[in-house]
mmCIF file with all atom_site columns, C-alpha atoms in Angstrom:
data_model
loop_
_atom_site.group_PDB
_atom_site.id
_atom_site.type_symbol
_atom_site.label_atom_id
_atom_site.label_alt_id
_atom_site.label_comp_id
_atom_site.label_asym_id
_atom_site.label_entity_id
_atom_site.label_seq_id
_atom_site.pdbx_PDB_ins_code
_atom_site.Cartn_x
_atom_site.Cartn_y
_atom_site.Cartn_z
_atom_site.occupancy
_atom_site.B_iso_or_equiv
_atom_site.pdbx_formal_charge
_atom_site.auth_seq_id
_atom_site.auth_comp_id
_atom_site.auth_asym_id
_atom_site.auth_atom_id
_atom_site.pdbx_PDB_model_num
ATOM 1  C CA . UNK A 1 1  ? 15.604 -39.561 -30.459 1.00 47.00 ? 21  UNK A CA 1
ATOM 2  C CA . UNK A 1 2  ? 13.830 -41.345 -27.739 1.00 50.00 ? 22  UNK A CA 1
ATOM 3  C CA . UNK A 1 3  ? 9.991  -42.642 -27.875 1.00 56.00 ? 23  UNK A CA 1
ATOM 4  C CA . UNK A 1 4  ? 8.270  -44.236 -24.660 1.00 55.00 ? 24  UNK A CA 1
ATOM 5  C CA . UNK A 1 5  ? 4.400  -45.510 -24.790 1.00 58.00 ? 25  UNK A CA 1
ATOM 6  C CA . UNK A 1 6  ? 2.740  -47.217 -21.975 1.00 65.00 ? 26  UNK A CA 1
ATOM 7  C CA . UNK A 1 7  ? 4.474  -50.507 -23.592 1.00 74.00 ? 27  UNK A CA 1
ATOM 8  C CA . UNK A 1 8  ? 7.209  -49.779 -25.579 1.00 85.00 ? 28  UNK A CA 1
ATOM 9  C CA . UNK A 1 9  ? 10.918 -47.793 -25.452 1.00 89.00 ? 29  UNK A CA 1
ATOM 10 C CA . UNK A 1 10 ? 13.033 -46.807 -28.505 1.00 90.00 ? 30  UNK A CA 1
ATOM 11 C CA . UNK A 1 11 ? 16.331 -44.650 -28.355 1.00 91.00 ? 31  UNK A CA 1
ATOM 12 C CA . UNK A 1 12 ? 18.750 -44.286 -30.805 1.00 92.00 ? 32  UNK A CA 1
ATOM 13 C CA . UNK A 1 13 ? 22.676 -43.132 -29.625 1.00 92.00 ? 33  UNK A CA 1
ATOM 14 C CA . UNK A 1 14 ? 25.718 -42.814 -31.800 1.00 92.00 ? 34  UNK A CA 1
ATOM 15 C CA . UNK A 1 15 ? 28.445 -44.364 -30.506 1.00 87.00 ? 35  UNK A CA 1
ATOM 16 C CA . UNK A 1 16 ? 31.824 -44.665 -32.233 1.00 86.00 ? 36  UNK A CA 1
ATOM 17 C CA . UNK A 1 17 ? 30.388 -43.945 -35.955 1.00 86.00 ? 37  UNK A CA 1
ATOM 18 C CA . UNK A 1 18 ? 27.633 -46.344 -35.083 1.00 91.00 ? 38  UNK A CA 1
ATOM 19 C CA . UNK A 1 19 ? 24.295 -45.811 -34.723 1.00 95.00 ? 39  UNK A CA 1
ATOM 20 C CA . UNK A 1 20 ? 23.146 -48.096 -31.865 1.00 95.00 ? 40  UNK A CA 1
ATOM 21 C CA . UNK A 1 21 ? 18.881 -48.423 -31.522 1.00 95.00 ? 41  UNK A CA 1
ATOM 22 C CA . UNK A 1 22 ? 17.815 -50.153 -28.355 1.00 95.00 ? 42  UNK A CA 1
ATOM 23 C CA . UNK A 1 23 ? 13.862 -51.363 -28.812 1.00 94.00 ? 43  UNK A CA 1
ATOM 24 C CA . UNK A 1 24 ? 12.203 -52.253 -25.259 1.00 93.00 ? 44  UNK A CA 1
ATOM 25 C CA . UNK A 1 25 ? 8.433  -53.968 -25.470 1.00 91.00 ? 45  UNK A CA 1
ATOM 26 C CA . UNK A 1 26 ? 6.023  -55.943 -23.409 1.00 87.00 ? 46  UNK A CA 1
ATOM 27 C CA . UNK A 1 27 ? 4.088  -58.784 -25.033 1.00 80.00 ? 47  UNK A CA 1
ATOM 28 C CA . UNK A 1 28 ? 1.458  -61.019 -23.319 1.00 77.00 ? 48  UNK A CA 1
ATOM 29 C CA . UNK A 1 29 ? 1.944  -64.481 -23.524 1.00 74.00 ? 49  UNK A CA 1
ATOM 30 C CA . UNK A 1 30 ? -1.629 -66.619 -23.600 1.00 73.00 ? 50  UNK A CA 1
ATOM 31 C CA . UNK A 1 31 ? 0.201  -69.982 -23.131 1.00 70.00 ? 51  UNK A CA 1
ATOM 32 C CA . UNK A 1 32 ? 2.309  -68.950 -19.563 1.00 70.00 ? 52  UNK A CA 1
ATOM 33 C CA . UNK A 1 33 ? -0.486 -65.625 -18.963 1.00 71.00 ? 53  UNK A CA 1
ATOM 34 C CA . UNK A 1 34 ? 2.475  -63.615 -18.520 1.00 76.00 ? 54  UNK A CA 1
ATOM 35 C CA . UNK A 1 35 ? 4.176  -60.534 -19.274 1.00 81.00 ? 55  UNK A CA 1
ATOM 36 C CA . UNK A 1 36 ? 7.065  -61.180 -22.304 1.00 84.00 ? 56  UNK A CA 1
ATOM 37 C CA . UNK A 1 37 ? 10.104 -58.426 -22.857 1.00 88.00 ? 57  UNK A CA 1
ATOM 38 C CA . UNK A 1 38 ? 11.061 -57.797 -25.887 1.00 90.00 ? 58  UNK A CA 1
ATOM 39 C CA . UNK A 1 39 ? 14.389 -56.150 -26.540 1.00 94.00 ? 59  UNK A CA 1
ATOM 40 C CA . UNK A 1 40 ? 16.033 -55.486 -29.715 1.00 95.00 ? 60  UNK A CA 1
ATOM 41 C CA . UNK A 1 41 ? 19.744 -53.747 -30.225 1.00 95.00 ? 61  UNK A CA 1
ATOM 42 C CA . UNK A 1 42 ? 20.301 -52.760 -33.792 1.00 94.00 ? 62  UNK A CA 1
ATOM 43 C CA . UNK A 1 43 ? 24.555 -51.582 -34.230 1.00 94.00 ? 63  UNK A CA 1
ATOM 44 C CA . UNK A 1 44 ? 24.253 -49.557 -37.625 1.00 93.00 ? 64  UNK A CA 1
ATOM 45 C CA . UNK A 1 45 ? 27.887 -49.118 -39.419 1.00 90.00 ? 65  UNK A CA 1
ATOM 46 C CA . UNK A 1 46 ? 28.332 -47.471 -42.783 1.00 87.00 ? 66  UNK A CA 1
ATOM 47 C CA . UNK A 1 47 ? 28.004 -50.657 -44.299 1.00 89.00 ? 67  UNK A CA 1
ATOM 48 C CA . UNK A 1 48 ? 26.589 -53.316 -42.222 1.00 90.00 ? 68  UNK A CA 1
ATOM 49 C CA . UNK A 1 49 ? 23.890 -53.972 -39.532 1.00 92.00 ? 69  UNK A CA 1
ATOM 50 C CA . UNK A 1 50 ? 24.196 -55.968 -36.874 1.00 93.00 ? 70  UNK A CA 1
ATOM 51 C CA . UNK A 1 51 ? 20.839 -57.164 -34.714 1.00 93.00 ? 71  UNK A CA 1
ATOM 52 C CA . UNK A 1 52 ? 20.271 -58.546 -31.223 1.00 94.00 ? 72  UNK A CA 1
ATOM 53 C CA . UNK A 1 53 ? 16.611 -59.695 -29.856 1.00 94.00 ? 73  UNK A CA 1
ATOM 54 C CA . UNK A 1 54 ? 16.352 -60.917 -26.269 1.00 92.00 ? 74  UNK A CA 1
ATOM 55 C CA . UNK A 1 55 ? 13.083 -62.086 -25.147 1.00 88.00 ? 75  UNK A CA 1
ATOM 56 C CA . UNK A 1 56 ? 12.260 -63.044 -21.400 1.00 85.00 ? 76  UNK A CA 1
ATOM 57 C CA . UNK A 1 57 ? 9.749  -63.466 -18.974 1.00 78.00 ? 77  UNK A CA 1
ATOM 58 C CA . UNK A 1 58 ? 7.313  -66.139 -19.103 1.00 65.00 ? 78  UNK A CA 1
ATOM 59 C CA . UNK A 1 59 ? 8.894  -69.306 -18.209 1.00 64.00 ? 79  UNK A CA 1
ATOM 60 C CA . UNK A 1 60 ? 6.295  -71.141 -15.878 1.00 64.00 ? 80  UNK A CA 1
ATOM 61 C CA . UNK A 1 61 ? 2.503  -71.430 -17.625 1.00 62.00 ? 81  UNK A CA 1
ATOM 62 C CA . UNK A 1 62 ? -0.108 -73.783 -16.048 1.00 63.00 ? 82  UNK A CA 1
ATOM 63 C CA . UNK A 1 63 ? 1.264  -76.414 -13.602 1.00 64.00 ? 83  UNK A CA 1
ATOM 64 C CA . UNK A 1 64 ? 4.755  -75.370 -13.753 1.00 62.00 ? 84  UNK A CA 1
ATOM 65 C CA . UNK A 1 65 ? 5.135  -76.388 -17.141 1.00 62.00 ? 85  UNK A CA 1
ATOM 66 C CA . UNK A 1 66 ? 7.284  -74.526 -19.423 1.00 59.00 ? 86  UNK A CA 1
ATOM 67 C CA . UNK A 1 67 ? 5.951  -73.682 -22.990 1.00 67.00 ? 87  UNK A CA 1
ATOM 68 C CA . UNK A 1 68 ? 8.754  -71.923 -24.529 1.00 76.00 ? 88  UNK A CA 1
ATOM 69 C CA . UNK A 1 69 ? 6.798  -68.739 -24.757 1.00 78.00 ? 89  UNK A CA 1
ATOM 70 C CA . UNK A 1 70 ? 10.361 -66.571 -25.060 1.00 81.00 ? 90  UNK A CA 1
ATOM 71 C CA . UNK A 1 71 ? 11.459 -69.118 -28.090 1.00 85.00 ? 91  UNK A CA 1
ATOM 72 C CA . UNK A 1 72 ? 8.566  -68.927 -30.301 1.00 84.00 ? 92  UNK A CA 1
ATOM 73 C CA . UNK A 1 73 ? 8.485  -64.582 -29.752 1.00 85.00 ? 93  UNK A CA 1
ATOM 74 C CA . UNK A 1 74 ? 12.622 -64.772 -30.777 1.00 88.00 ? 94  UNK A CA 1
ATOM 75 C CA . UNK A 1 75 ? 11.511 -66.904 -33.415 1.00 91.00 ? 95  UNK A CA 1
ATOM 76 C CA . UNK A 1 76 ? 8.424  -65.004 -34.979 1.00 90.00 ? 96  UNK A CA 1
ATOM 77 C CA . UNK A 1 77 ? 11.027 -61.599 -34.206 1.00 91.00 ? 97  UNK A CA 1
ATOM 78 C CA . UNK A 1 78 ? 13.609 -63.645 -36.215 1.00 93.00 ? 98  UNK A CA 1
ATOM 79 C CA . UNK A 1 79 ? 11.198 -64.332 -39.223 1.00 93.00 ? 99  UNK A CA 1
ATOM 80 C CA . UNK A 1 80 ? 10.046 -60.726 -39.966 1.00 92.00 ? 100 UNK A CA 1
ATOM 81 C CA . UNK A 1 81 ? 13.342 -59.296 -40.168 1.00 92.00 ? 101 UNK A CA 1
ATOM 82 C CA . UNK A 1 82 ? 14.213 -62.053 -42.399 1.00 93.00 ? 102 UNK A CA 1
ATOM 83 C CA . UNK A 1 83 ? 11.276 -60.912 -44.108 1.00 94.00 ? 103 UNK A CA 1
ATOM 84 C CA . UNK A 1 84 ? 12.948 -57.823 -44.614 1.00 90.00 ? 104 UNK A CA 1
ATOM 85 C CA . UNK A 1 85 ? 16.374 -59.090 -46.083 1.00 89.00 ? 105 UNK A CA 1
ATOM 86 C CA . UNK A 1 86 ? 18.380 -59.336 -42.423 1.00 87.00 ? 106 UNK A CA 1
ATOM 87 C CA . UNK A 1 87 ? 20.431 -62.719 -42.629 1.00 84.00 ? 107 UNK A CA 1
ATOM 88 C CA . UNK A 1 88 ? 21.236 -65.142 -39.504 1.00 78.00 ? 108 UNK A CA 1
#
């Protein structure tokens, strides 16, 4: 299945007795006022589930300064899936 919004792409493929979702989103970041990607692979076996978030985008805020916008989006990604029993 495949899902596209003005923001956000999800497709799932089955690959080698895997189900493989890829999750593509834009985020706004209010400390760098700048566009965030979000991407998360999820690698689905009969018995296990394996996740991968990759954020970008967003490095240089005001003055050149970095704020670690990508960081604290991974993190707060991190946190709800924890939420929902994934471990690190």
């Amino acid at each position: 299945s495949c899902t596209t919004s003005e923001k956000a792409f999800f497709k799932t493929y089955t690959l080698d007795e895997k189900e493989v979702c890829i999750f593509v989103a834009e985020d706004f970041s209010f400390s760098t006022t700048s566009t965030l990607t979000v991407n998360v692979i999820s690698e689905s076996s009969s018995n296990q589930t394996n996740l991968t978030i990759i954020v970008s985008g967003g490095k240089i805020g005001f003055l050149g300064i970095a704020y670690g916008s990508e960081k604290r989006r991974a993190k707060k990604i991190v946190d709800i899936f924890l939420k929902y029993g994934f471990h690190e």
